[in-house]
Amino acid sequence: MQPPKAADAPDTPRPDAPHGPAEKSGAEQEKRAGAEQETPGAEQGEVPEHLVGSTLSTAAAEQTERVSGDEPLLPARVHRPSDLMRLLIGVLAIVVLLSIAAFAHGTTTGLEQDINKGTGQAPDILIKSAGLISSIAVLLVPVAFAIERLIKRDGLRIADGVLAAVLAHGVTLAADLWVAKSAPGTIQDALTQPQPGDALSDPVHGYLAPVIAYMTAVGMARRPRWRVVLWVVLLLDAFAMLVGGYTTPFSIILTVLIGWSVAYGTLYAVGSPNVRPTGQHLMAGLRRVGFHPVTAMRAEDAPESGDQSDRGRRYLVTLEDGPPLDVTVVDREQQAQGFFYRVWRRLTLRGITQHRSIQSLRQALEQEALLAYAAIAAGANAPKLIATSELGPDAVMLVYEHIGGRSLDALEDSEITDELVRGAWRQVKALQSRRIAHRRLTGDAILVDRAGKVFVTDLRGGEIATGDLVLRMDVAQLLTTTGLRVGAERAVAGALEVLGPDAVADCLPLLQPLALSRSTRATLRRLARERSQREREAVLDASDAAKRARLLEHGAAQETSAAGPGPDRRVARKSLRNQKQAEKRALDDALEEAREEDLLSQMRQQVLLIRPQAPVEPVRLERIKARTLVSCIAGAIAAYFLISQVTQADFGAVVEQAEWGWVAAAVGFSALSYVAAAMSLLGFVPERVPFGRTVLAQVAGSFVKLVAPAAVGGVALNTRFLQRAGVRPGLAVASVGASQLFGLGCHILLLAAFGYLTGTERTPSSLTPSRTVIAGLLTVAVLVLVVTAVPFLRKFVVTRVRSLFAGVVPRMLDVVQRPQKLVTGIGGMLLLTSLFVLCLDASVRAFSGPDVPHLSYASIAVVFLAGNALGSAAPTPGGMGAVEGALTLGLIAVGLPKEVAAPAVLLYRLLTLWLPVLPGWLCFNHLTRRGEL
């Protein structure tokens, strides 16, 4: 157990519920906490000197359950992850419902007909009675519950319910307006019923959704008697509305989902009353299982990582007689911590057993108890579980024998001896001898007592009877944990001595960040950033030293030439070339000296010294990558958007009227764009690189764009090409970075300039820019002010910009010294933009008839630049979906009919994205076979 932490004030249980966590309002909690803060704890001086913290204490002879002390005051309200999960589930259910209503029109119509046929024979008096009773009950039941809560002084719950009802009413009004004005006809048919006078029923019931939101927010569904009344009222009201023809089944379901979602959204936004058990409940629970506690000291909480956020609150409890106890309290809200991370790991990782994303408290209690007993039976040093108990309906406690000592994270580096490392590996060997996996072998899960004995704790996430893959992951995790503290050599030596070479060599394919815990991955990323920073600083220092030496040599040469006849031009050029080559060698040497291998690579090398034939190829653990998932979702959205646009266009008439001369011109502009792209790249490469091969590399990039985002694939391919062409790796990255940075600046300037010209087209005499341009500039200014005003954002931006300029600026200085190269790069960028604008313009002209107004080049340039920016930012390959949507909407916004805009954009994307794929694949294979990629 870690050292207890200081606290501010105690929290006491409600007098009417001493045996479990009770629901109480935040105001009631704050009032009691304030009263107890005024009473100093008399027993605080009895805390041992080696423990810094505060206690909950009681006299041994005291018979009451009320205990005073100084436990940290729990917040009056908490933002529960479970509320957020329910909100997301409700929103997803609403989306699914509307999708069914939109695309399964036959199903919705058939369902309504079946319901009408089944209820058509109901007696009229029954329908009217049900409607009357339900309308009265819907109003009386919430009022009755509010009175009951006010009598029990729980007014804050009523306030939450009223707020949720008001918000739900606003959402229903917005939903009704959307269905009436903008929703597709199929959704309108599924949610409304015809009424007398050519009217339609409300898509969402304006009174029922607020009632559902209110009942959910105040917690009626969690009380058995009120829950029965709630469901009876809702079913009765739904029956009366359906039979009377005032609504549809989909409308009823949508109403319930909106009320339910708004309620949980409100609870998550404002927070729910905190009902977590306090130290007072813990003391009472310990007495119920036969202990006689004197003090309970809250242990200091370590920073919660994503994979250890459900570890529970821990206490050190002293008894009237006997050794102290370590007690862990786990409540329902802690079980929900890290839910989305666990779901994502479960979806994306293959071959790894994953627990249920959310376990019940009973399951969590049984799992930890099972692992505790199994670990001790296997011969491992683990805390001994001596008692378990529930603390009311929302929490459980686990009582262990007290170990004392400190965790591996709390030890100084000098205190971690080789024997201690071997002790940790002995515990893992004992667990694995019985096929037990720990799954959380981080530094805070390894405890060292005062005698130097090593224990393994936090077994809640472990598994029994597990497979080899998970056991090897444990070995990889502990190797990394110990390597971060004692270095790769000592960590591997300890593992080899205890487990043997074969067991350690088998874990090499699992020495990858994906197989490690979340906190370990964060530490490795931080170390990688620090390592990269040191390498950049070393290269910059070497570059500065080389430039100073070159300036000194140049000054000496000038002095020599002044004293006598100078050397000819050939000798001067050769001398300059030798100086630059010497500078490159100095940079390469500095980079080689500063380069440091990461910890995982160091440990692999240490193991390979013992087992050279050991497999080192990483095991593929990912089932699906985040980028792939985002690409699929974005592609589906883009496909839906494009199909909806394309189906409204009469392509037969459009193709018949197409002007094929402009189509040929668009093909030519698209082909010339690869020459311009090669110029824009070579303009920032001082070294000599063949121009023809560079053009082929740009054509090959059209194939790479389909397997990677537009802003990533081209960068990687150009960097690789320059390296194969003889440019040093660091200089190749800097050249591509300089090209990208300069291209970004040109893109922004051209967008602003053409936007200004677009605004002045209608009023050329005043040269007044459009309001859109002014609004855009103001938006950018506001964003810049926000970034500079918020310290976190300012630090983030400054760090990223500094790392970018660290390598790019020296390269730019080299290019500036050669004006011909600079003109080539700038000219290539401007030519590339011009060719794409001309290609889009030719595509538009190809489908524009005599009745379609011609767009100016400035307007088309603005549309292209904006669409290209969105395509570069989109995570989809080649910007698919984002570019098409942005270009189509942009052309429509500047006055082009959608019947012309849709085919023009499709032609443009066909020429710039799809047709070059086959030539790109051929060029990619050609350059690869020749070793140039």
Coordinates of N, CA, C and O in Angstrom, one line a residue, residues 526-671:
R526 N 7.2 9.4 -24.2 CA 7.9 10.5 -23.6 C 9.4 10.4 -23.8 O 10.1 11.4 -24.2
L527 N 9.9 9.2 -23.6 CA 11.3 9.0 -23.7 C 11.7 9.2 -25.2 O 12.8 9.7 -25.5
A528 N 10.9 8.7 -26.1 CA 11.2 8.9 -27.6 C 11.2 10.4 -27.9 O 12.1 10.8 -28.7
R529 N 10.3 11.2 -27.4 CA 10.4 12.6 -27.7 C 11.6 13.2 -27.1 O 12.3 14.1 -27.8
E530 N 12.0 12.9 -26.0 CA 13.3 13.4 -25.4 C 14.5 13.0 -26.2 O 15.4 13.8 -26.4
R531 N 14.5 11.7 -26.7 CA 15.6 11.2 -27.5 C 15.7 12.0 -28.8 O 16.8 12.4 -29.3
S532 N 14.5 12.2 -29.4 CA 14.5 13.0 -30.7 C 15.0 14.4 -30.5 O 15.7 15.0 -31.3
Q533 N 14.6 15.0 -29.4 CA 15.1 16.4 -29.1 C 16.6 16.4 -29.0 O 17.2 17.4 -29.5
R534 N 17.2 15.5 -28.3 CA 18.6 15.4 -28.1 C 19.3 15.3 -29.5 O 20.3 15.9 -29.7
E535 N 18.7 14.4 -30.3 CA 19.3 14.2 -31.7 C 19.3 15.5 -32.5 O 20.2 15.9 -33.2
R536 N 18.1 16.2 -32.4 CA 18.0 17.5 -33.2 C 19.0 18.5 -32.7 O 19.6 19.2 -33.4
E537 N 19.1 18.6 -31.4 CA 20.0 19.6 -30.8 C 21.5 19.3 -31.2 O 22.3 20.2 -31.5
A538 N 21.9 18.0 -31.2 CA 23.2 17.6 -31.7 C 23.4 18.0 -33.1 O 24.5 18.5 -33.5
V539 N 22.5 17.8 -34.0 CA 22.6 18.1 -35.4 C 22.7 19.6 -35.6 O 23.5 20.1 -36.4
L540 N 21.9 20.3 -34.9 CA 21.9 21.8 -35.0 C 23.3 22.4 -34.6 O 23.8 23.3 -35.2
D541 N 23.8 21.8 -33.5 CA 25.1 22.3 -33.0 C 26.2 21.9 -34.0 O 27.1 22.8 -34.3
A542 N 26.1 20.8 -34.6 CA 27.1 20.4 -35.6 C 27.0 21.3 -36.8 O 28.0 21.7 -37.5
S543 N 25.7 21.6 -37.2 CA 25.5 22.5 -38.4 C 26.1 23.9 -38.1 O 26.7 24.4 -39.0
D544 N 25.8 24.4 -36.9 CA 26.4 25.7 -36.6 C 27.9 25.7 -36.6 O 28.5 26.7 -37.2
A545 N 28.5 24.7 -36.1 CA 30.0 24.6 -36.1 C 30.5 24.5 -37.5 O 31.5 25.2 -37.8
A546 N 29.9 23.7 -38.3 CA 30.4 23.6 -39.7 C 30.2 24.9 -40.5 O 31.1 25.3 -41.3
K547 N 29.1 25.6 -40.3 CA 28.9 26.9 -41.0 C 29.9 27.9 -40.5 O 30.5 28.7 -41.3
R548 N 30.3 27.9 -39.2 CA 31.3 28.9 -38.7 C 32.6 28.5 -39.3 O 33.4 29.4 -39.7
A549 N 32.9 27.2 -39.4 CA 34.2 26.9 -40.0 C 34.3 27.3 -41.5 O 35.3 27.7 -42.0
R550 N 33.1 27.1 -42.2 CA 33.1 27.5 -43.6 C 33.2 29.0 -43.8 O 33.9 29.5 -44.7
L551 N 32.6 29.8 -42.9 CA 32.8 31.2 -43.0 C 34.2 31.6 -42.7 O 34.8 32.6 -43.4
L552 N 34.9 31.0 -41.8 CA 36.3 31.3 -41.5 C 37.2 31.0 -42.7 O 38.0 31.7 -43.1
E553 N 36.9 29.8 -43.4 CA 37.7 29.5 -44.5 C 37.4 30.5 -45.7 O 38.3 30.8 -46.4
H554 N 36.1 30.9 -45.8 CA 35.8 31.8 -46.9 C 36.5 33.2 -46.6 O 37.0 33.8 -47.5
G555 N 36.5 33.6 -45.3 CA 37.3 34.8 -45.0 C 38.7 34.7 -45.3 O 39.4 35.7 -45.8
A556 N 39.3 33.6 -44.9 CA 40.7 33.4 -45.2 C 41.0 33.4 -46.7 O 42.0 33.9 -47.2
A557 N 40.1 32.8 -47.5 CA 40.3 32.8 -49.0 C 40.2 34.2 -49.5 O 41.0 34.5 -50.5
Q558 N 39.3 35.0 -49.0 CA 39.2 36.4 -49.5 C 40.5 37.2 -49.2 O 41.0 38.0 -50.0
E559 N 41.0 37.0 -48.0 CA 42.3 37.6 -47.6 C 43.4 37.2 -48.5 O 44.2 38.0 -49.0
T560 N 43.5 35.9 -48.9 CA 44.5 35.4 -49.8 C 44.4 36.0 -51.2 O 45.4 36.4 -51.8
S561 N 43.1 36.1 -51.6 CA 42.9 36.6 -53.0 C 43.3 38.1 -53.0 O 43.7 38.7 -54.1
A562 N 43.0 38.8 -51.9 CA 43.4 40.3 -51.9 C 44.9 40.5 -51.9 O 45.4 41.5 -52.4
A563 N 45.6 39.5 -51.3 CA 47.1 39.7 -51.3 C 47.7 39.3 -52.6 O 48.8 39.7 -52.9
G564 N 47.1 38.5 -53.4 CA 47.7 38.1 -54.7 C 46.7 37.6 -55.7 O 45.4 37.7 -55.5
P565 N 47.1 37.1 -56.8 CA 46.1 36.6 -57.8 C 45.3 35.4 -57.2 O 45.9 34.5 -56.6
G566 N 44.0 35.5 -57.4 CA 43.1 34.5 -56.8 C 43.0 33.2 -57.7 O 43.4 33.3 -58.8
P567 N 42.4 32.2 -57.2 CA 42.2 30.9 -57.9 C 41.2 31.1 -59.0 O 40.3 32.0 -58.9
D568 N 41.2 30.3 -60.0 CA 40.2 30.3 -61.0 C 38.8 29.8 -60.5 O 38.7 29.3 -59.4
R569 N 37.8 29.9 -61.3 CA 36.4 29.5 -60.9 C 36.3 28.0 -60.7 O 35.6 27.6 -59.8
R570 N 37.0 27.3 -61.5 CA 36.9 25.8 -61.3 C 37.4 25.4 -59.9 O 36.8 24.6 -59.2
V571 N 38.5 26.0 -59.6 CA 39.1 25.6 -58.3 C 38.2 26.1 -57.1 O 38.0 25.4 -56.1
A572 N 37.6 27.3 -57.3 CA 36.7 27.8 -56.3 C 35.5 26.9 -56.1 O 35.0 26.7 -55.0
R573 N 34.9 26.5 -57.3 CA 33.7 25.6 -57.2 C 34.1 24.3 -56.5 O 33.3 23.8 -55.7
K574 N 35.2 23.8 -56.8 CA 35.6 22.5 -56.2 C 35.8 22.7 -54.7 O 35.4 21.8 -53.9
S575 N 36.4 23.8 -54.3 CA 36.6 24.0 -52.9 C 35.3 24.2 -52.2 O 35.1 23.6 -51.1
L576 N 34.3 24.9 -52.8 CA 33.0 25.0 -52.2 C 32.3 23.7 -52.1 O 31.7 23.4 -51.0
R577 N 32.5 22.8 -53.1 CA 31.8 21.5 -53.1 C 32.5 20.7 -52.0 O 31.8 19.9 -51.2
N578 N 33.8 20.8 -51.8 CA 34.4 20.0 -50.8 C 34.0 20.5 -49.4 O 33.8 19.7 -48.5
Q579 N 33.8 21.8 -49.2 CA 33.3 22.3 -48.0 C 31.9 21.8 -47.6 O 31.7 21.4 -46.5
K580 N 31.0 21.7 -48.6 CA 29.7 21.2 -48.3 C 29.7 19.8 -48.0 O 29.0 19.3 -47.2
Q581 N 30.5 19.0 -48.7 CA 30.6 17.6 -48.4 C 31.2 17.4 -47.0 O 30.7 16.5 -46.3
A582 N 32.2 18.2 -46.6 CA 32.7 18.1 -45.3 C 31.6 18.4 -44.2 O 31.5 17.8 -43.2
E583 N 30.8 19.4 -44.6 CA 29.7 19.8 -43.7 C 28.7 18.6 -43.5 O 28.2 18.3 -42.4
K584 N 28.3 18.0 -44.7 CA 27.4 16.9 -44.6 C 28.0 15.7 -43.8 O 27.3 15.1 -43.0
R585 N 29.3 15.4 -44.0 CA 29.9 14.4 -43.2 C 29.8 14.7 -41.7 O 29.6 13.8 -40.8
A586 N 30.1 16.0 -41.4 CA 30.0 16.4 -40.0 C 28.6 16.2 -39.4 O 28.4 15.8 -38.3
L587 N 27.6 16.6 -40.2 CA 26.2 16.4 -39.7 C 25.9 14.9 -39.5 O 25.2 14.5 -38.5
D588 N 26.3 14.1 -40.5 CA 26.0 12.7 -40.4 C 26.7 12.1 -39.2 O 26.2 11.2 -38.4
D589 N 28.0 12.5 -38.9 CA 28.7 12.0 -37.8 C 28.0 12.4 -36.5 O 27.9 11.6 -35.5
A590 N 27.6 13.7 -36.4 CA 26.9 14.2 -35.2 C 25.6 13.4 -35.0 O 25.3 13.0 -33.9
L591 N 24.9 13.1 -36.1 CA 23.6 12.4 -35.9 C 23.9 11.0 -35.5 O 23.2 10.4 -34.7
E592 N 24.9 10.4 -36.0 CA 25.3 9.0 -35.7 C 25.7 8.9 -34.2 O 25.3 8.0 -33.5
E593 N 26.5 9.9 -33.8 CA 26.9 9.9 -32.4 C 25.7 10.2 -31.4 O 25.7 9.6 -30.3
A594 N 24.8 11.0 -31.8 CA 23.7 11.3 -30.9 C 22.6 10.3 -31.0 O 21.7 10.3 -30.1
R595 N 22.5 9.5 -32.0 CA 21.4 8.5 -32.1 C 21.5 7.5 -31.0 O 22.5 6.9 -30.7
E596 N 20.3 7.3 -30.3 CA 20.2 6.4 -29.2 C 19.1 5.4 -29.6 O 18.0 5.7 -30.1
E597 N 19.3 4.1 -29.3 CA 18.3 3.1 -29.5 C 17.3 3.2 -28.4 O 17.6 3.4 -27.3
D598 N 16.1 2.8 -28.8 CA 15.0 2.8 -27.8 C 15.2 1.6 -26.9 O 15.9 0.7 -27.2
L599 N 14.5 1.6 -25.8 CA 14.6 0.6 -24.8 C 14.3 -0.8 -25.3 O 15.0 -1.8 -25.0
L600 N 13.2 -0.9 -26.1 CA 12.8 -2.2 -26.6 C 13.8 -2.8 -27.5 O 14.1 -4.0 -27.5
S601 N 14.5 -2.0 -28.3 CA 15.5 -2.5 -29.2 C 16.7 -2.9 -28.4 O 17.4 -3.9 -28.7
Q602 N 17.1 -2.2 -27.4 CA 18.2 -2.6 -26.5 C 17.9 -3.9 -25.9 O 18.8 -4.8 -25.8
M603 N 16.7 -4.2 -25.4 CA 16.4 -5.5 -24.8 C 16.4 -6.6 -25.8 O 16.9 -7.7 -25.5
R604 N 16.0 -6.3 -27.0 CA 16.1 -7.4 -28.0 C 17.5 -7.8 -28.3 O 17.8 -8.9 -28.4
Q605 N 18.4 -6.8 -28.4 CA 19.8 -7.0 -28.6 C 20.4 -7.9 -27.5 O 21.2 -8.8 -27.7
Q606 N 20.0 -7.5 -26.3 CA 20.6 -8.3 -25.1 C 20.1 -9.8 -25.2 O 20.9 -10.7 -24.9
V607 N 18.9 -10.0 -25.6 CA 18.4 -11.4 -25.6 C 19.1 -12.1 -26.8 O 19.4 -13.3 -26.7
L608 N 19.3 -11.4 -28.0 CA 19.9 -12.0 -29.1 C 21.3 -12.4 -28.9 O 21.8 -13.3 -29.6
L609 N 22.0 -11.8 -27.9 CA 23.3 -12.2 -27.6 C 23.3 -13.6 -27.0 O 24.3 -14.3 -27.2
I610 N 22.2 -14.0 -26.4 CA 22.2 -15.4 -25.8 C 21.5 -16.3 -26.8 O 21.9 -17.5 -26.9
R611 N 20.5 -15.9 -27.5 CA 19.7 -16.7 -28.4 C 19.7 -16.0 -29.8 O 18.8 -15.3 -30.1
P612 N 20.8 -16.1 -30.6 CA 20.8 -15.4 -31.9 C 19.7 -15.8 -32.8 O 19.3 -15.0 -33.7
Q613 N 19.2 -17.0 -32.7 CA 18.2 -17.5 -33.6 C 16.8 -17.2 -33.1 O 15.8 -17.6 -33.8
A614 N 16.6 -16.5 -32.1 CA 15.3 -16.2 -31.5 C 14.5 -15.3 -32.5 O 15.0 -14.4 -33.1
P615 N 13.2 -15.6 -32.6 CA 12.3 -14.7 -33.6 C 12.2 -13.3 -33.0 O 11.9 -13.2 -31.8
V616 N 12.3 -12.3 -33.8 CA 12.2 -11.0 -33.4 C 11.0 -10.2 -34.1 O 10.7 -9.1 -33.8
E617 N 10.5 -10.9 -35.2 CA 9.4 -10.2 -35.9 C 8.2 -10.0 -35.0 O 7.7 -11.0 -34.4
P618 N 7.7 -8.8 -34.9 CA 6.6 -8.6 -34.0 C 5.3 -9.3 -34.4 O 5.0 -9.5 -35.6
V619 N 4.7 -9.9 -33.4 CA 3.4 -10.6 -33.6 C 2.3 -9.5 -34.0 O 2.3 -8.5 -33.3
R620 N 1.5 -9.8 -35.0 CA 0.5 -8.9 -35.3 C -0.7 -9.0 -34.3 O -1.4 -10.1 -34.3
L621 N -0.9 -8.0 -33.5 CA -1.9 -8.1 -32.5 C -3.2 -7.3 -32.9 O -4.3 -7.6 -32.3
E622 N -3.1 -6.4 -33.8 CA -4.2 -5.6 -34.2 C -5.1 -6.3 -35.2 O -4.7 -6.8 -36.2
R623 N -6.4 -6.3 -34.8 CA -7.4 -6.8 -35.7 C -7.8 -5.7 -36.8 O -8.1 -6.0 -37.9
I624 N -7.9 -4.5 -36.3 CA -8.3 -3.3 -37.1 C -7.6 -2.1 -36.5 O -7.5 -2.0 -35.3
K625 N -7.2 -1.2 -37.4 CA -6.5 0.0 -37.0 C -7.6 1.1 -36.9 O -8.6 1.1 -37.6
A626 N -7.2 2.1 -36.1 CA -8.1 3.3 -36.0 C -8.3 4.0 -37.3 O -9.4 4.4 -37.7
R627 N -7.2 4.1 -38.1 CA -7.3 4.8 -39.4 C -8.2 4.0 -40.3 O -8.9 4.6 -41.1
T628 N -8.1 2.7 -40.3 CA -9.0 1.9 -41.2 C -10.5 2.1 -40.8 O -11.3 2.3 -41.7
L629 N -10.7 2.1 -39.5 CA -12.1 2.3 -39.1 C -12.6 3.7 -39.5 O -13.8 3.8 -40.0
V630 N -11.8 4.7 -39.3 CA -12.2 6.1 -39.7 C -12.4 6.1 -41.2 O -13.4 6.8 -41.7
S631 N -11.5 5.5 -41.9 CA -11.6 5.5 -43.4 C -12.9 4.9 -43.8 O -13.6 5.4 -44.8
C632 N -13.3 3.7 -43.2 CA -14.5 3.1 -43.6 C -15.8 3.9 -43.3 O -16.7 4.0 -44.1
I633 N -15.8 4.5 -42.1 CA -16.9 5.4 -41.8 C -17.0 6.6 -42.7 O -18.1 6.9 -43.2
A634 N -15.9 7.3 -42.9 CA -15.9 8.4 -43.8 C -16.2 8.0 -45.2 O -16.9 8.8 -45.9
G635 N -15.7 6.9 -45.7 CA -16.1 6.4 -47.0 C -17.6 6.1 -47.2 O -18.2 6.5 -48.2
A636 N -18.2 5.5 -46.1 CA -19.6 5.3 -46.2 C -20.4 6.6 -46.2 O -21.4 6.7 -47.0
I637 N -20.0 7.6 -45.4 CA -20.7 8.9 -45.4 C -20.5 9.5 -46.8 O -21.5 10.1 -47.4
A638 N -19.3 9.5 -47.3 CA -19.0 10.1 -48.6 C -19.8 9.4 -49.7 O -20.4 10.1 -50.6
A639 N -19.9 8.1 -49.7 CA -20.6 7.3 -50.7 C -22.1 7.7 -50.6 O -22.7 7.9 -51.7
Y640 N -22.7 7.8 -49.4 CA -24.1 8.2 -49.3 C -24.3 9.6 -49.9 O -25.3 9.8 -50.6
F641 N -23.4 10.5 -49.5 CA -23.6 11.9 -50.0 C -23.5 11.9 -51.6 O -24.3 12.6 -52.2
L642 N -22.5 11.2 -52.1 CA -22.3 11.3 -53.6 C -23.4 10.6 -54.3 O -23.9 11.1 -55.3
I643 N -23.9 9.5 -53.7 CA -25.0 8.8 -54.4 C -26.2 9.6 -54.4 O -27.0 9.7 -55.4
S644 N -26.5 10.3 -53.3 CA -27.7 11.2 -53.2 C -27.6 12.3 -54.2 O -28.6 12.8 -54.7
Q645 N -26.3 12.8 -54.5 CA -26.2 13.9 -55.4 C -26.2 13.4 -56.9 O -26.8 14.0 -57.7
V646 N -25.6 12.2 -57.1 CA -25.5 11.7 -58.4 C -26.9 11.3 -58.9 O -27.2 11.4 -60.1
T647 N -27.7 10.7 -58.1 CA -29.0 10.1 -58.5 C -29.9 11.3 -58.9 O -30.9 11.0 -59.7
Q648 N -29.7 12.5 -58.5 CA -30.5 13.6 -58.9 C -30.1 14.2 -60.2 O -30.8 15.2 -60.7
A649 N -29.0 13.8 -60.8 CA -28.5 14.4 -62.0 C -28.9 13.5 -63.2 O -28.8 12.3 -63.1
D650 N -29.2 14.1 -64.3 CA -29.5 13.4 -65.5 C -28.2 13.3 -66.4 O -27.9 14.1 -67.2
F651 N -27.5 12.2 -66.1 CA -26.2 12.1 -66.7 C -26.3 11.8 -68.2 O -25.4 12.1 -69.0
G652 N -27.4 11.2 -68.6 CA -27.5 10.9 -70.1 C -27.5 12.2 -70.9 O -26.8 12.4 -71.8
A653 N -28.3 13.2 -70.4 CA -28.4 14.5 -71.1 C -27.1 15.2 -71.0 O -26.6 15.9 -71.9
V654 N -26.5 15.1 -69.8 CA -25.2 15.8 -69.5 C -24.1 15.3 -70.5 O -23.3 16.1 -71.1
V655 N -24.0 14.0 -70.6 CA -22.9 13.4 -71.4 C -23.2 13.7 -72.9 O -22.2 14.0 -73.7
E656 N -24.4 13.7 -73.3 CA -24.7 14.0 -74.7 C -24.3 15.5 -75.0 O -23.8 15.7 -76.2
Q657 N -24.4 16.4 -74.1 CA -24.1 17.8 -74.3 C -22.6 18.1 -73.9 O -22.2 19.2 -74.0
A658 N -21.8 17.1 -73.5 CA -20.4 17.3 -73.0 C -19.6 17.8 -74.2 O -19.7 17.3 -75.3
E659 N -18.7 18.7 -74.0 CA -17.7 19.1 -75.0 C -16.4 18.4 -74.7 O -15.7 18.7 -73.8
W660 N -16.1 17.5 -75.7 CA -14.9 16.6 -75.4 C -13.6 17.3 -75.6 O -12.6 16.8 -75.2
G661 N -13.6 18.5 -76.3 CA -12.4 19.2 -76.3 C -11.9 19.7 -75.0 O -10.7 19.6 -74.6
W662 N -12.9 20.1 -74.1 CA -12.5 20.5 -72.8 C -12.1 19.3 -71.9 O -11.3 19.4 -71.1
V663 N -12.7 18.1 -72.2 CA -12.3 16.9 -71.5 C -10.8 16.6 -71.8 O -10.0 16.3 -71.0
A664 N -10.4 16.7 -73.1 CA -9.0 16.5 -73.5 C -8.1 17.5 -72.8 O -7.0 17.2 -72.4
A665 N -8.6 18.8 -72.8 CA -7.7 19.8 -72.1 C -7.6 19.5 -70.6 O -6.5 19.6 -70.1
A666 N -8.6 19.0 -70.0 CA -8.5 18.6 -68.6 C -7.5 17.4 -68.4 O -6.7 17.4 -67.4
V667 N -7.5 16.5 -69.3 CA -6.5 15.4 -69.3 C -5.1 15.9 -69.4 O -4.2 15.5 -68.7
G668 N -4.9 16.9 -70.3 CA -3.5 17.4 -70.4 C -3.1 18.2 -69.2 O -1.9 18.1 -68.8
F669 N -4.0 19.0 -68.6 CA -3.6 19.7 -67.4 C -3.3 18.7 -66.3 O -2.3 19.0 -65.5
S670 N -4.0 17.7 -66.2 CA -3.8 16.7 -65.1 C -2.4 16.0 -65.3 O -1.7 15.8 -64.3
A671 N -2.0 15.7 -66.6 CA -0.8 15.1 -66.8 C 0.4 16.0 -66.5 O 1.4 15.6 -66.0

